mmCIF file of C-alpha atoms in Angstrom:
data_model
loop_
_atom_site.group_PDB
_atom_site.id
_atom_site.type_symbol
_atom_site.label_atom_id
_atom_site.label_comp_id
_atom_site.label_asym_id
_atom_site.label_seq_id
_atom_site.Cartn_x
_atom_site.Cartn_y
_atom_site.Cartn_z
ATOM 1 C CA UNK X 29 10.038 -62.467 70.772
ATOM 2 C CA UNK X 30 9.414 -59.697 68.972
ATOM 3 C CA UNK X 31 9.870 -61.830 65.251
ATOM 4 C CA UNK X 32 7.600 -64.233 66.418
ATOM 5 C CA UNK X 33 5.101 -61.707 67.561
ATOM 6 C CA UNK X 34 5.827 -59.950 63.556
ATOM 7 C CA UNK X 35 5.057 -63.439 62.005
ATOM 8 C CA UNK X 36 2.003 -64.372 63.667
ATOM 9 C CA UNK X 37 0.401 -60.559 62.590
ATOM 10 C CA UNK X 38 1.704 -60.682 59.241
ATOM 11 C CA UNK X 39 0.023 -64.458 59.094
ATOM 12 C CA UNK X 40 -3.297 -63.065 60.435
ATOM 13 C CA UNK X 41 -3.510 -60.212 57.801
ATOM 14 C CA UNK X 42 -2.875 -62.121 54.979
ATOM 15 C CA UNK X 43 -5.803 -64.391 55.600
ATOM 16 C CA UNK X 44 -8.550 -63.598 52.317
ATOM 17 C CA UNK X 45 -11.514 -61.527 53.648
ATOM 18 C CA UNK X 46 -13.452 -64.046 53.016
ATOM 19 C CA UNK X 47 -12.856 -66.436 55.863
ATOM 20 C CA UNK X 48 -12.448 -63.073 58.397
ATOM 21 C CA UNK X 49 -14.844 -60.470 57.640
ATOM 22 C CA UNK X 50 -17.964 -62.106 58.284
ATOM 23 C CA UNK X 51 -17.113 -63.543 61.912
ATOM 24 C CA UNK X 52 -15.487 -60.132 62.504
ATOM 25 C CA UNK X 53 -18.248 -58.005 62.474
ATOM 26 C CA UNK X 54 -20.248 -61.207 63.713
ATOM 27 C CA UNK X 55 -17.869 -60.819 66.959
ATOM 28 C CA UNK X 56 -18.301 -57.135 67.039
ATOM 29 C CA UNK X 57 -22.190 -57.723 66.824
ATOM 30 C CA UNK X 58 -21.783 -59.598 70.346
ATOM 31 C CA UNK X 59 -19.718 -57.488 71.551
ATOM 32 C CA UNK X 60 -21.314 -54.154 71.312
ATOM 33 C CA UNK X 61 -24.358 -55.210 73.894
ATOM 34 C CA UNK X 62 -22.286 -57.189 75.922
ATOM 35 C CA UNK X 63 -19.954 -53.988 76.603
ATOM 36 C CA UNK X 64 -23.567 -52.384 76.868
ATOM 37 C CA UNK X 65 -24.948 -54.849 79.707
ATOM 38 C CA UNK X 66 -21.636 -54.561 81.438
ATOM 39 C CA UNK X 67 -21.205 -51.071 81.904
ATOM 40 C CA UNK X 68 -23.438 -48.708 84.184
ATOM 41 C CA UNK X 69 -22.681 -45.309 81.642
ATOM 42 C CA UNK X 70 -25.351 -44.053 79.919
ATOM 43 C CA UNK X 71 -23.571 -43.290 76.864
ATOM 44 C CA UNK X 72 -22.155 -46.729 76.727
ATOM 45 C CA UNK X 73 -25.131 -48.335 77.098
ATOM 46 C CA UNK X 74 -26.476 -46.104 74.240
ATOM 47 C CA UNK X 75 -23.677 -46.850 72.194
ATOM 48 C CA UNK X 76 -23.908 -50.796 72.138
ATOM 49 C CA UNK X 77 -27.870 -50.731 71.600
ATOM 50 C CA UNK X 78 -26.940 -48.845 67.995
ATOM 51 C CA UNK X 79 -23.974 -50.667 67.004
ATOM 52 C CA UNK X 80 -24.738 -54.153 67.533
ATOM 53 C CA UNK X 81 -27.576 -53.197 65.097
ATOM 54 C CA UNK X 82 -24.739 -52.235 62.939
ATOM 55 C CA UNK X 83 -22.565 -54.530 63.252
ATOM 56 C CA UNK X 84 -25.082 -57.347 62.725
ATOM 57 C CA UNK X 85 -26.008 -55.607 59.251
ATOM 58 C CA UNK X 86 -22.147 -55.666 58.607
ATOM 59 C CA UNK X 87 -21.957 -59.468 59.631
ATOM 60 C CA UNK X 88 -25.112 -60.276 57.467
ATOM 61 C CA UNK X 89 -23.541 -57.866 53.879
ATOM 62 C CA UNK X 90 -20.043 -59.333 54.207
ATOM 63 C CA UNK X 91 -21.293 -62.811 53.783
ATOM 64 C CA UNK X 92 -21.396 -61.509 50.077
ATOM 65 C CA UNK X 93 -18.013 -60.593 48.482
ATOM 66 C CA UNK X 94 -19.447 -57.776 46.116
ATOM 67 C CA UNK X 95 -21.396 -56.633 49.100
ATOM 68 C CA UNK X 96 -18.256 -56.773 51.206
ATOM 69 C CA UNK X 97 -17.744 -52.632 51.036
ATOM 70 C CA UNK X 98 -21.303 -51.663 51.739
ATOM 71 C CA UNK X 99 -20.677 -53.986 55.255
ATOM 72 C CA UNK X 100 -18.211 -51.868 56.136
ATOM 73 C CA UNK X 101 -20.141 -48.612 55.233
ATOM 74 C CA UNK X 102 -22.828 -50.212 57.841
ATOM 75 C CA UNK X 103 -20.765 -51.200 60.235
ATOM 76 C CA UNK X 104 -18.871 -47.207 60.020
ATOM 77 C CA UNK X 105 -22.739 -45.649 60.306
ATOM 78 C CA UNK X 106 -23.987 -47.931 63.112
ATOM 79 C CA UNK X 107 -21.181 -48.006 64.849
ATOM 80 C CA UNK X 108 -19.990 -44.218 64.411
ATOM 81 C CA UNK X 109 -22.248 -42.183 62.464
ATOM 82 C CA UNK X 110 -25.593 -42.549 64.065
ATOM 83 C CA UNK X 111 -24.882 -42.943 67.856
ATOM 84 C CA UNK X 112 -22.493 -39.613 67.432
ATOM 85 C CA UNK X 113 -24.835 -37.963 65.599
ATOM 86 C CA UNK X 114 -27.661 -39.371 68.925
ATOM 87 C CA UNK X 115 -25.158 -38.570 71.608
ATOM 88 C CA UNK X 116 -23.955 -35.375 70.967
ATOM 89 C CA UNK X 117 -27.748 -33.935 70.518
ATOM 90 C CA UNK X 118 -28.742 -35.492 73.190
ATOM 91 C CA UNK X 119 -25.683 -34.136 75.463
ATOM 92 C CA UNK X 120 -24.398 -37.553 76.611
ATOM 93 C CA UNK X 121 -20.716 -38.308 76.567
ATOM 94 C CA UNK X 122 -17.882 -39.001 79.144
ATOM 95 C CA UNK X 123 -16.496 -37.042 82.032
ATOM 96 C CA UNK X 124 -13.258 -36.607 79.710
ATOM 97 C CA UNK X 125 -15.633 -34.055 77.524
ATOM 98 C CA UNK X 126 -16.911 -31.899 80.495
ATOM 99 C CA UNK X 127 -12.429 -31.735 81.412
ATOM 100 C CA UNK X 128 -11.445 -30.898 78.500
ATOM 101 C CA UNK X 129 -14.271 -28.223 77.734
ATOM 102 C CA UNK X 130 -13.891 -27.230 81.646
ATOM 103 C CA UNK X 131 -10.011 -26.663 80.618
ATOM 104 C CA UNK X 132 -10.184 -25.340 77.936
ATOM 105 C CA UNK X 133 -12.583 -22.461 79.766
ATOM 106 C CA UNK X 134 -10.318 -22.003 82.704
ATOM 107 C CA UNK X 135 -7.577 -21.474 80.212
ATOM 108 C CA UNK X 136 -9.682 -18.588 78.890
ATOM 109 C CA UNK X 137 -10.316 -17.077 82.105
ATOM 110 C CA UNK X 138 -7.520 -17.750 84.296
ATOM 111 C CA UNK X 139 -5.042 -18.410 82.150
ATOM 112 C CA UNK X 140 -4.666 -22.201 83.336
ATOM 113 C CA UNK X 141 -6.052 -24.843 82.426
ATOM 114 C CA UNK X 142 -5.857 -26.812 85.936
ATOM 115 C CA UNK X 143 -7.478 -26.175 88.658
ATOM 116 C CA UNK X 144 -4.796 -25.719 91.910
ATOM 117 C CA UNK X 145 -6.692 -27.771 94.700
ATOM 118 C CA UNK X 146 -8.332 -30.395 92.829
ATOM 119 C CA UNK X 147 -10.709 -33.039 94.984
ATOM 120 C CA UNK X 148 -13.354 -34.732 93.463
ATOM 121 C CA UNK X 149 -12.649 -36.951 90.183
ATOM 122 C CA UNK X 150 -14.239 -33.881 88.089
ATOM 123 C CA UNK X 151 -11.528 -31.326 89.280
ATOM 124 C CA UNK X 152 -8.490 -33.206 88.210
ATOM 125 C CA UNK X 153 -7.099 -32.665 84.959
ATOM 126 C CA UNK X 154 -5.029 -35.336 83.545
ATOM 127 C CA UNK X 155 -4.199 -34.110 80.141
ATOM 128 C CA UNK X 156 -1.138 -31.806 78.956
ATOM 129 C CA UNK X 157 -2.024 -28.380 78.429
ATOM 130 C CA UNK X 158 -2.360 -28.540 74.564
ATOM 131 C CA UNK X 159 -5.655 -30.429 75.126
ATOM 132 C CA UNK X 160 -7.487 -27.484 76.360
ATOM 133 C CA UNK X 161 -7.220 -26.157 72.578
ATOM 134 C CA UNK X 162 -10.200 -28.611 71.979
ATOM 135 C CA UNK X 163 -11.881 -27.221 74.875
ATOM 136 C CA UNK X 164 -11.727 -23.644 73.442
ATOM 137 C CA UNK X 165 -13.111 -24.581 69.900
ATOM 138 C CA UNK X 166 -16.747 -23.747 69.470
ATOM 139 C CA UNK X 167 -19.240 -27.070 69.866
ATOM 140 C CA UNK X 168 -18.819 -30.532 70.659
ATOM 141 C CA UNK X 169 -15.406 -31.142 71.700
ATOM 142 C CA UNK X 170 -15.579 -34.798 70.802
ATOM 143 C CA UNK X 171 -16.071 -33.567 66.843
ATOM 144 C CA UNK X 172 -12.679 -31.667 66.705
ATOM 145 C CA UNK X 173 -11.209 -34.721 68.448
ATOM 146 C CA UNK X 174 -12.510 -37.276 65.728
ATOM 147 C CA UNK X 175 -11.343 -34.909 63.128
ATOM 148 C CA UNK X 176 -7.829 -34.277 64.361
ATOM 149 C CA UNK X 177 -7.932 -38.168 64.378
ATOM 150 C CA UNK X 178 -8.971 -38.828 61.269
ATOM 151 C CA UNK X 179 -6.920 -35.723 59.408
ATOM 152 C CA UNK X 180 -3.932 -37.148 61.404
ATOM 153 C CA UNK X 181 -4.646 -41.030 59.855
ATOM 154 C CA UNK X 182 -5.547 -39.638 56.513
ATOM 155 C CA UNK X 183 -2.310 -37.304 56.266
ATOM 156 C CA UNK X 184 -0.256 -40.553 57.159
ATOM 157 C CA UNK X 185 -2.039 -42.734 54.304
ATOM 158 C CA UNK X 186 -3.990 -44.790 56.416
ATOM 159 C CA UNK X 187 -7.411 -45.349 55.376
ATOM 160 C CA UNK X 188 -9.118 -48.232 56.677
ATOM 161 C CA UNK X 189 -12.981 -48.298 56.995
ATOM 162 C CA UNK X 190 -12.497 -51.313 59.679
ATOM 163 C CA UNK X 191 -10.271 -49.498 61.877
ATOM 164 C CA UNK X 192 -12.886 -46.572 62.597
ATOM 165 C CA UNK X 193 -15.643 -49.443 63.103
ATOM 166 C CA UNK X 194 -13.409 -51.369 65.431
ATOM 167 C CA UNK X 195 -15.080 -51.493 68.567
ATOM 168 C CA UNK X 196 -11.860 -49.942 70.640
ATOM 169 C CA UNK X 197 -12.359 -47.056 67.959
ATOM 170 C CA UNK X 198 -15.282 -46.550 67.568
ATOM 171 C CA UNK X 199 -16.553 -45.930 71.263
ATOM 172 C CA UNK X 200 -14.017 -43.281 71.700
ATOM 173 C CA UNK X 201 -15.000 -41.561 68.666
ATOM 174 C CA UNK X 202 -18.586 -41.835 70.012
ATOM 175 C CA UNK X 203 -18.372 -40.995 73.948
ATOM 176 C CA UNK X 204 -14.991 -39.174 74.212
ATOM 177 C CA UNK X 205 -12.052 -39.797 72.129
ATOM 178 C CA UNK X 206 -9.622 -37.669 74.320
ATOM 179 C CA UNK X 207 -6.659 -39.916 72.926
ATOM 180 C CA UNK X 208 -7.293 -40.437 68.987
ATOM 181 C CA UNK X 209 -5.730 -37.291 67.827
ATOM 182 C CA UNK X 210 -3.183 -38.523 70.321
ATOM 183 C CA UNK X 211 -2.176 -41.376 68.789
ATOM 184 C CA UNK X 212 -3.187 -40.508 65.067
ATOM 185 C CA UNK X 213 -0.315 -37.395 65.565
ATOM 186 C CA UNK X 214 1.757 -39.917 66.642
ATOM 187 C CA UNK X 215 1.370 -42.409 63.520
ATOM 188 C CA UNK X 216 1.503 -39.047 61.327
ATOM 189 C CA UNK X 217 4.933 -38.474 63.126
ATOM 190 C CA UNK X 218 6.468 -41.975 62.237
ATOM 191 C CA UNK X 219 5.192 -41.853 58.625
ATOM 192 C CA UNK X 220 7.390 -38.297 58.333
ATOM 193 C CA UNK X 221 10.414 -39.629 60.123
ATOM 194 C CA UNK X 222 10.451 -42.586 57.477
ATOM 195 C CA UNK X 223 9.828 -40.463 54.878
ATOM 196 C CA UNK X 224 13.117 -38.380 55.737
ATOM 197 C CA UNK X 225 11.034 -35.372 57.074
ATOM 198 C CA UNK X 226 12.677 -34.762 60.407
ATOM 199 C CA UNK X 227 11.208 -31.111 61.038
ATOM 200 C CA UNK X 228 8.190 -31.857 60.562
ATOM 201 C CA UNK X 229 8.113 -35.058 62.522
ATOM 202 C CA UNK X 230 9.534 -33.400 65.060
ATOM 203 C CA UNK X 231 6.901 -30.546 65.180
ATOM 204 C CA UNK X 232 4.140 -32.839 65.009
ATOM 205 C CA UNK X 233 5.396 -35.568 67.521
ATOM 206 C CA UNK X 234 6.260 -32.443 69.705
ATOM 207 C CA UNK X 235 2.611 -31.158 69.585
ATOM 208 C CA UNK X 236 1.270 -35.008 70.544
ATOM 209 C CA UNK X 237 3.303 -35.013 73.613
ATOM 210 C CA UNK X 238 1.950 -31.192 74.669
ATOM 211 C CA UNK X 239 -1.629 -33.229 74.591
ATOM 212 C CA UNK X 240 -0.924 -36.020 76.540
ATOM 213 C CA UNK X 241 2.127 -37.807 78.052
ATOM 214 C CA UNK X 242 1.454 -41.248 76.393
ATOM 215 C CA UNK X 243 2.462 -38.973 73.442
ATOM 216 C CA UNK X 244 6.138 -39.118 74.763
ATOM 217 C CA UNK X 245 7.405 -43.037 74.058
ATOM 218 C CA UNK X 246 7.139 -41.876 70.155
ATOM 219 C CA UNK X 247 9.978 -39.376 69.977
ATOM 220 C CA UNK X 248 12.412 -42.073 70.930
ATOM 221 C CA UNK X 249 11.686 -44.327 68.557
ATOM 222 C CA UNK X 250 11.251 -41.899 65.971
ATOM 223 C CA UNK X 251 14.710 -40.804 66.558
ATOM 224 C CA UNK X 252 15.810 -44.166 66.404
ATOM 225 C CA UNK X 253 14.236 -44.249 63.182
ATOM 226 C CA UNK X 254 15.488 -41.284 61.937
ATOM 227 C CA UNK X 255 19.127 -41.963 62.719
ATOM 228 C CA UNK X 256 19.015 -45.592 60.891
ATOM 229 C CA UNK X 257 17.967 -43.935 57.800
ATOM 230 C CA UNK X 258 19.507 -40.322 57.574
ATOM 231 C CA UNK X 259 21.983 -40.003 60.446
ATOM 232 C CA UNK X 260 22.257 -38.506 63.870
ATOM 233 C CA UNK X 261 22.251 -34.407 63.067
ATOM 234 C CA UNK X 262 18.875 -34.874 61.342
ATOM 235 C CA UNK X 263 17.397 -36.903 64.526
ATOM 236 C CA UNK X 264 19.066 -33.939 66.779
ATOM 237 C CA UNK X 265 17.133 -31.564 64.358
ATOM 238 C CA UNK X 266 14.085 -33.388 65.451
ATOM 239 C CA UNK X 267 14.414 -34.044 69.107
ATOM 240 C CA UNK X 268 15.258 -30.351 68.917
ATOM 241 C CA UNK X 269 12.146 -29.067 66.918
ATOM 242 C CA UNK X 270 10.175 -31.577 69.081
ATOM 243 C CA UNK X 271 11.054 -30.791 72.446
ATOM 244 C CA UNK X 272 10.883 -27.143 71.402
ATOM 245 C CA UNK X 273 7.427 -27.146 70.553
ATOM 246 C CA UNK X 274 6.128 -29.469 73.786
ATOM 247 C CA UNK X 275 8.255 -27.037 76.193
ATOM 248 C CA UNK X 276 6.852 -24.115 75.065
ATOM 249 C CA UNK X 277 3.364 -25.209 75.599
ATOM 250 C CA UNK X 278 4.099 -27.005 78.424
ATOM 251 C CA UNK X 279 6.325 -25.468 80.408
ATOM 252 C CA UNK X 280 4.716 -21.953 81.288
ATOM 253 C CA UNK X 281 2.068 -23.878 83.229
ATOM 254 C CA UNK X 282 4.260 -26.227 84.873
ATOM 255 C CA UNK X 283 6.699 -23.118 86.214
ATOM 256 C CA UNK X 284 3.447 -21.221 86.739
ATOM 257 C CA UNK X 285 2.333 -23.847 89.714
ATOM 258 C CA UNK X 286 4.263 -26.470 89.770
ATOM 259 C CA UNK X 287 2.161 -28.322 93.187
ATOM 260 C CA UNK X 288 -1.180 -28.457 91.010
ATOM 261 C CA UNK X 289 0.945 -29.353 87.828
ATOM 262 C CA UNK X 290 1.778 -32.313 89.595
ATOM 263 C CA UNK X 291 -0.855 -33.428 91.238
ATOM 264 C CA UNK X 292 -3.385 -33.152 87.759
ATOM 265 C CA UNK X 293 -0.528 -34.595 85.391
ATOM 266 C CA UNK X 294 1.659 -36.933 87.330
ATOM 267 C CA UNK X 295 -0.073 -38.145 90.465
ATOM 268 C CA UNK X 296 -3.890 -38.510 89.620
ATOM 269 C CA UNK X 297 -3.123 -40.884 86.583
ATOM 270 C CA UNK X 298 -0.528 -42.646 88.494
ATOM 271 C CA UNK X 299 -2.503 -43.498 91.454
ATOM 272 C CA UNK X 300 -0.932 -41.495 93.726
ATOM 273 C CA UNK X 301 -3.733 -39.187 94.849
ATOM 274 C CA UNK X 302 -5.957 -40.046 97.825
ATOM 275 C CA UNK X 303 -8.739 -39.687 94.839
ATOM 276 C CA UNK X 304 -9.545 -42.324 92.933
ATOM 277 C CA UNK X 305 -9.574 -42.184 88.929
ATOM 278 C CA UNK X 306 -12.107 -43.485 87.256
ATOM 279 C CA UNK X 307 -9.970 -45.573 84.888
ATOM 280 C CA UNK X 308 -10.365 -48.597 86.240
ATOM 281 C CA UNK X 309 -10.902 -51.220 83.924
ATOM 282 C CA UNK X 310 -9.429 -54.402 85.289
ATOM 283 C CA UNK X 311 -6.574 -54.704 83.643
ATOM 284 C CA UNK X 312 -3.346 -56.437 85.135
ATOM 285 C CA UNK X 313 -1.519 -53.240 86.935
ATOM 286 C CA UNK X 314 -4.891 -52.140 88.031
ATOM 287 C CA UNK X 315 -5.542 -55.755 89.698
ATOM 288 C CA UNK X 316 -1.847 -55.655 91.242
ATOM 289 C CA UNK X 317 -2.245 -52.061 92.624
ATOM 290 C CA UNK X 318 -5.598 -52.574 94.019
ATOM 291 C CA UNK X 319 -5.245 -56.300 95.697
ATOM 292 C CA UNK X 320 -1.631 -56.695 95.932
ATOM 293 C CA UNK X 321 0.136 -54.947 99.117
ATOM 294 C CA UNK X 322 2.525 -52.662 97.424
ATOM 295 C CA UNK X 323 1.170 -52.978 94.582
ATOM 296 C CA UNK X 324 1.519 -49.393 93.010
ATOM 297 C CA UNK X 325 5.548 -49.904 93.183
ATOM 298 C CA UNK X 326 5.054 -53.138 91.626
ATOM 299 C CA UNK X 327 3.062 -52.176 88.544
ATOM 300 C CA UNK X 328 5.714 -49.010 88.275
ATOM 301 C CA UNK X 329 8.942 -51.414 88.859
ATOM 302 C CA UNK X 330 7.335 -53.382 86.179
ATOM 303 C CA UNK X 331 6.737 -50.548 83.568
ATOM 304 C CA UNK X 332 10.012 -49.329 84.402
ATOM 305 C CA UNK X 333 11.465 -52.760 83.110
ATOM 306 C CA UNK X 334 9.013 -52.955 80.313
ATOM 307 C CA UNK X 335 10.123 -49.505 79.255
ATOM 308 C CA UNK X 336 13.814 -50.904 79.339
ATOM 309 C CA UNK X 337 13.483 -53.551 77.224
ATOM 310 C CA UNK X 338 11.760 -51.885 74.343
ATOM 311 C CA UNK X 339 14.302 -49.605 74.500
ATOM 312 C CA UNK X 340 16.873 -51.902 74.567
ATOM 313 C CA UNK X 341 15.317 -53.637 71.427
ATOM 314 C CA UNK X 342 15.011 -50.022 69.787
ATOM 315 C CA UNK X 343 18.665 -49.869 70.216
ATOM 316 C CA UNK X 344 19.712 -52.962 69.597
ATOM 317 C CA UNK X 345 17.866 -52.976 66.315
ATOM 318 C CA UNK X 346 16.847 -49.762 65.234
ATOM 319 C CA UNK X 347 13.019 -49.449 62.756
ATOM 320 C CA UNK X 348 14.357 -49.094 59.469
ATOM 321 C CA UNK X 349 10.555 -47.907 57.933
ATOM 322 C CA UNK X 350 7.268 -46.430 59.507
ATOM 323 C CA UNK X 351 5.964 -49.818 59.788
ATOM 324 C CA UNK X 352 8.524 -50.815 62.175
ATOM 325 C CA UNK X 353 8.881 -48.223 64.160
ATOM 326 C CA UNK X 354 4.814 -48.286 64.799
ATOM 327 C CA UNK X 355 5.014 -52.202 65.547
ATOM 328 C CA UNK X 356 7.693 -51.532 68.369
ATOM 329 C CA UNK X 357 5.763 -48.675 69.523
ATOM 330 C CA UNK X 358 2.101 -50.730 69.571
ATOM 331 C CA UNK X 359 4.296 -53.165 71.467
ATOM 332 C CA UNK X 360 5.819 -51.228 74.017
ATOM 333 C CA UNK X 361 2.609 -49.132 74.760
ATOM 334 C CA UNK X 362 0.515 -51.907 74.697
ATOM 335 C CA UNK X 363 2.823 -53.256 77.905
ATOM 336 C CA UNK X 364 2.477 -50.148 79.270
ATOM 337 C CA UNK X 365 -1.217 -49.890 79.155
ATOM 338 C CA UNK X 366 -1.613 -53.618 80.462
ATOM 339 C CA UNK X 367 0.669 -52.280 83.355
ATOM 340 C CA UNK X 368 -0.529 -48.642 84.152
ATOM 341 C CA UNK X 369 -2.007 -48.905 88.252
ATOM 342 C CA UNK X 370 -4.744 -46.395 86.669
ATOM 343 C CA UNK X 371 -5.867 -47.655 83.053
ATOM 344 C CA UNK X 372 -8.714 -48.587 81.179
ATOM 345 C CA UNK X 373 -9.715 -50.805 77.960
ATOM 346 C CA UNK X 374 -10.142 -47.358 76.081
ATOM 347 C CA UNK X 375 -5.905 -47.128 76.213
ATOM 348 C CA UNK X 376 -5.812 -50.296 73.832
ATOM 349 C CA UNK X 377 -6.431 -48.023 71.320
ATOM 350 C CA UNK X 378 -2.862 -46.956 71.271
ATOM 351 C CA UNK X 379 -1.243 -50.373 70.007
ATOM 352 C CA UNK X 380 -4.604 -51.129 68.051
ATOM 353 C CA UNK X 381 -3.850 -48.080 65.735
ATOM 354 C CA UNK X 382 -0.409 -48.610 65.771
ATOM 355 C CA UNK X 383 -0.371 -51.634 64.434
ATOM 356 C CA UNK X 384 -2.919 -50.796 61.947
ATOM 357 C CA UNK X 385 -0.166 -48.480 60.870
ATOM 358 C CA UNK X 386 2.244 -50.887 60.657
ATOM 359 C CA UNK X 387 0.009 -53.938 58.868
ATOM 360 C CA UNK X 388 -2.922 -52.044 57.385
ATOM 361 C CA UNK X 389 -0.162 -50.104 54.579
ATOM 362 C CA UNK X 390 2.109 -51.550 52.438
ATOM 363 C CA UNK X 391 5.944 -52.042 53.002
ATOM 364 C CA UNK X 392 8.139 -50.799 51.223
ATOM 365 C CA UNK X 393 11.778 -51.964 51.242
ATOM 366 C CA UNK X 394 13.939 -48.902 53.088
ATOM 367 C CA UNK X 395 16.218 -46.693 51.147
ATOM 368 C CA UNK X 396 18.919 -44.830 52.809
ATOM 369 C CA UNK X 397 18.402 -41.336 52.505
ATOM 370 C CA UNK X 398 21.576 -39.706 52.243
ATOM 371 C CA UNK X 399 21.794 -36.553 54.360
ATOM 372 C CA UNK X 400 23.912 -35.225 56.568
ATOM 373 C CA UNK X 401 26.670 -37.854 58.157
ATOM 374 C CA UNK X 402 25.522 -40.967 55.907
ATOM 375 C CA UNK X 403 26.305 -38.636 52.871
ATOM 376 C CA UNK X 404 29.852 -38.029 53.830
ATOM 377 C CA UNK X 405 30.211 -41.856 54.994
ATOM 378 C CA UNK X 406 29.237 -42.633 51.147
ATOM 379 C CA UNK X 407 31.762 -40.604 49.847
ATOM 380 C CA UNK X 408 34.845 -41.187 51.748
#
């Protein structure tokens, strides 16, 4: 499945700009005010008003093929630029903001970032610990988010205008963005693992999963990565470095109250709570948990299998570059997030960037790097 899945991508992106572009941002111009009439957020709302302006410029330049680059420079300001730039002064962004900046203060004064007894939506605190650094930093939390993001991409030599103008992109980067330096840590972490770097994939993969457990699927396949190309002591140097560096910002609060720990982390995203999250977007495991008797179990039976299989195919057939690593990854997380009993369209942005990784850069064909055991293999 997966092949066939690898094909049909590969066939997609190789189409000329010419015959994409254009309806692209066309699509993206209908879009944006659709999202805007749908939702009842204020910041939403805001946000499709000033990018289907955007996005319609975009549609209009790339009908042009020397204008082609200034679309996308429209389509990055009226998607991105301006309605950040309108939000933030104006003070309008998601309840994610208001946690993380409300964490990142009660990490300051009481030395945790949770509160104990959470019971309305705005007490819980989903995120790992290491997102209250963003809370702590001076201004707009959603700024140091969208830079961490786009450091992250740039640092893993991904630089595509279209990605930060996609729509699944762009309206994080606008209202919230709590998981972009998520997931751009994550692609940064691949890109070392292929490139035979397994400290420091293993410190930055290790800081993405002390942010945010979605972080966590990564390390696996980045191991699997790293033992196809250098061997299994440099992946244990890894999983060491990277489990290091999530326990020990982790762990203290966890230990520290391990009731509240639970019920912020592992039972408010889950569904298990008698409060309801707000992510809610109606996505398949949200449907089954919410209409189907026993349908919590089912939607967790069915990411437990989904887990399973991509790590059965991770074993089976281990990523031999970046690129293939992030394609199993967007595949396996993009399962998950179809699955989760509490999700919402924002977690698509995991597989979207992902895959970006893995189609938006060139392949290269893998070398062996010869370190460790695969060195002494070569020379018996």
């Amino acid at each position: 499945m997966t092949k066939s899945v690898d094909r049909y991508l590969r066939h997609i992106l190789s189409l000329p700009h010419a015959r994409y572009e254009p309806c692209a941002w066309a699509a993206c111009a209908i879009a944006a005010p659709g999202f805007a009439l749908a939702s009842d957020l204020r910041p939403h709302q805001t946000w499709g008003a000033m990018a289907a302006v955007g996005y319609t410029v975009a549609a209009v330049l790339a009908c042009g093929a020397r204008s082609r680059p200034a679309a996308r420079v429209a389509a990055v300001a009226g998607a991105v630029v301006l309605p950040l730039g309108g939000l933030t002064a104006a003070g309008l962004g998601q309840l994610e903001l208001t946690v993380v900046e409300r964490s990142g203060h009660l990490l300051l004064t009481t030395g945790s970032p949770y509160v104990a007894d959470p019971g309305a939506v705005a007490d819980f605190n989903p995120y790992l610990p290491g997102m209250a650094l963003f809370g702590i930093l001076p201004g707009d939390s959603r700024w140091w988010l969208g830079g961490a993001f786009a450091a992250a991409l740039a640092l893993a030599g991904l630089r595509l205008a279209w990605l930060l103008a996609c729509p699944l992109v762009a309206l994080p980067l606008v209202v919230g963005g709590i998981d972009l330096p998520v997931v751009g840590l994550m692609c940064l972490g691949l890109v070392l693992a292929g490139q035979g770097r397994p400290g420091r994939a293993g410190l930055v993969l290790g800081a993405a999963a002390a942010l945010k457990w979605t972080a966590w699927p990564a390390l696996p396949v980045a191991l699997a990565l790293i033992v196809a190309r250098q061997g299994g002591r440099p992946a244990l140097g890894c999983a060491a470095v990277a489990l290091t560096t999530m326990s020990t910002a982790v762990l203290p609060f966890a230990l520290a109250d391990p009731a509240g720990f639970y019920r912020n982390v592992v039972a408010f995203p889950l569904g298990l709570t008698d409060t309801t999250s707000p992510a809610a977007s109606p996505l398949p495991g949200h449907l089954l948990a919410t209409y189907v008797p026993g349908g919590t179990v089912i939607t967790l039976a069915l990411l437990a299998a989904s887990a399973l299989l991509i790590a059965a195919s991770v074993m089976a057939r281990p990523p031999q570059t970046a690129q293939a690593a992030a394609f199993r990854l967007a595949l396996g997380l993009g399962l998950a997030m179809t699955l989760m009993p509490a999700t919402r369209f924002g977690y698509l942005v995991y597989p979207l960037v992902l895959g970006a990784l893995a189609y938006g850069t060139p392949r290269r064909r893998p070398t062996l790097i010869l370190t460790g055991e695969t060195r002494e293999k070569a020379l018996a």
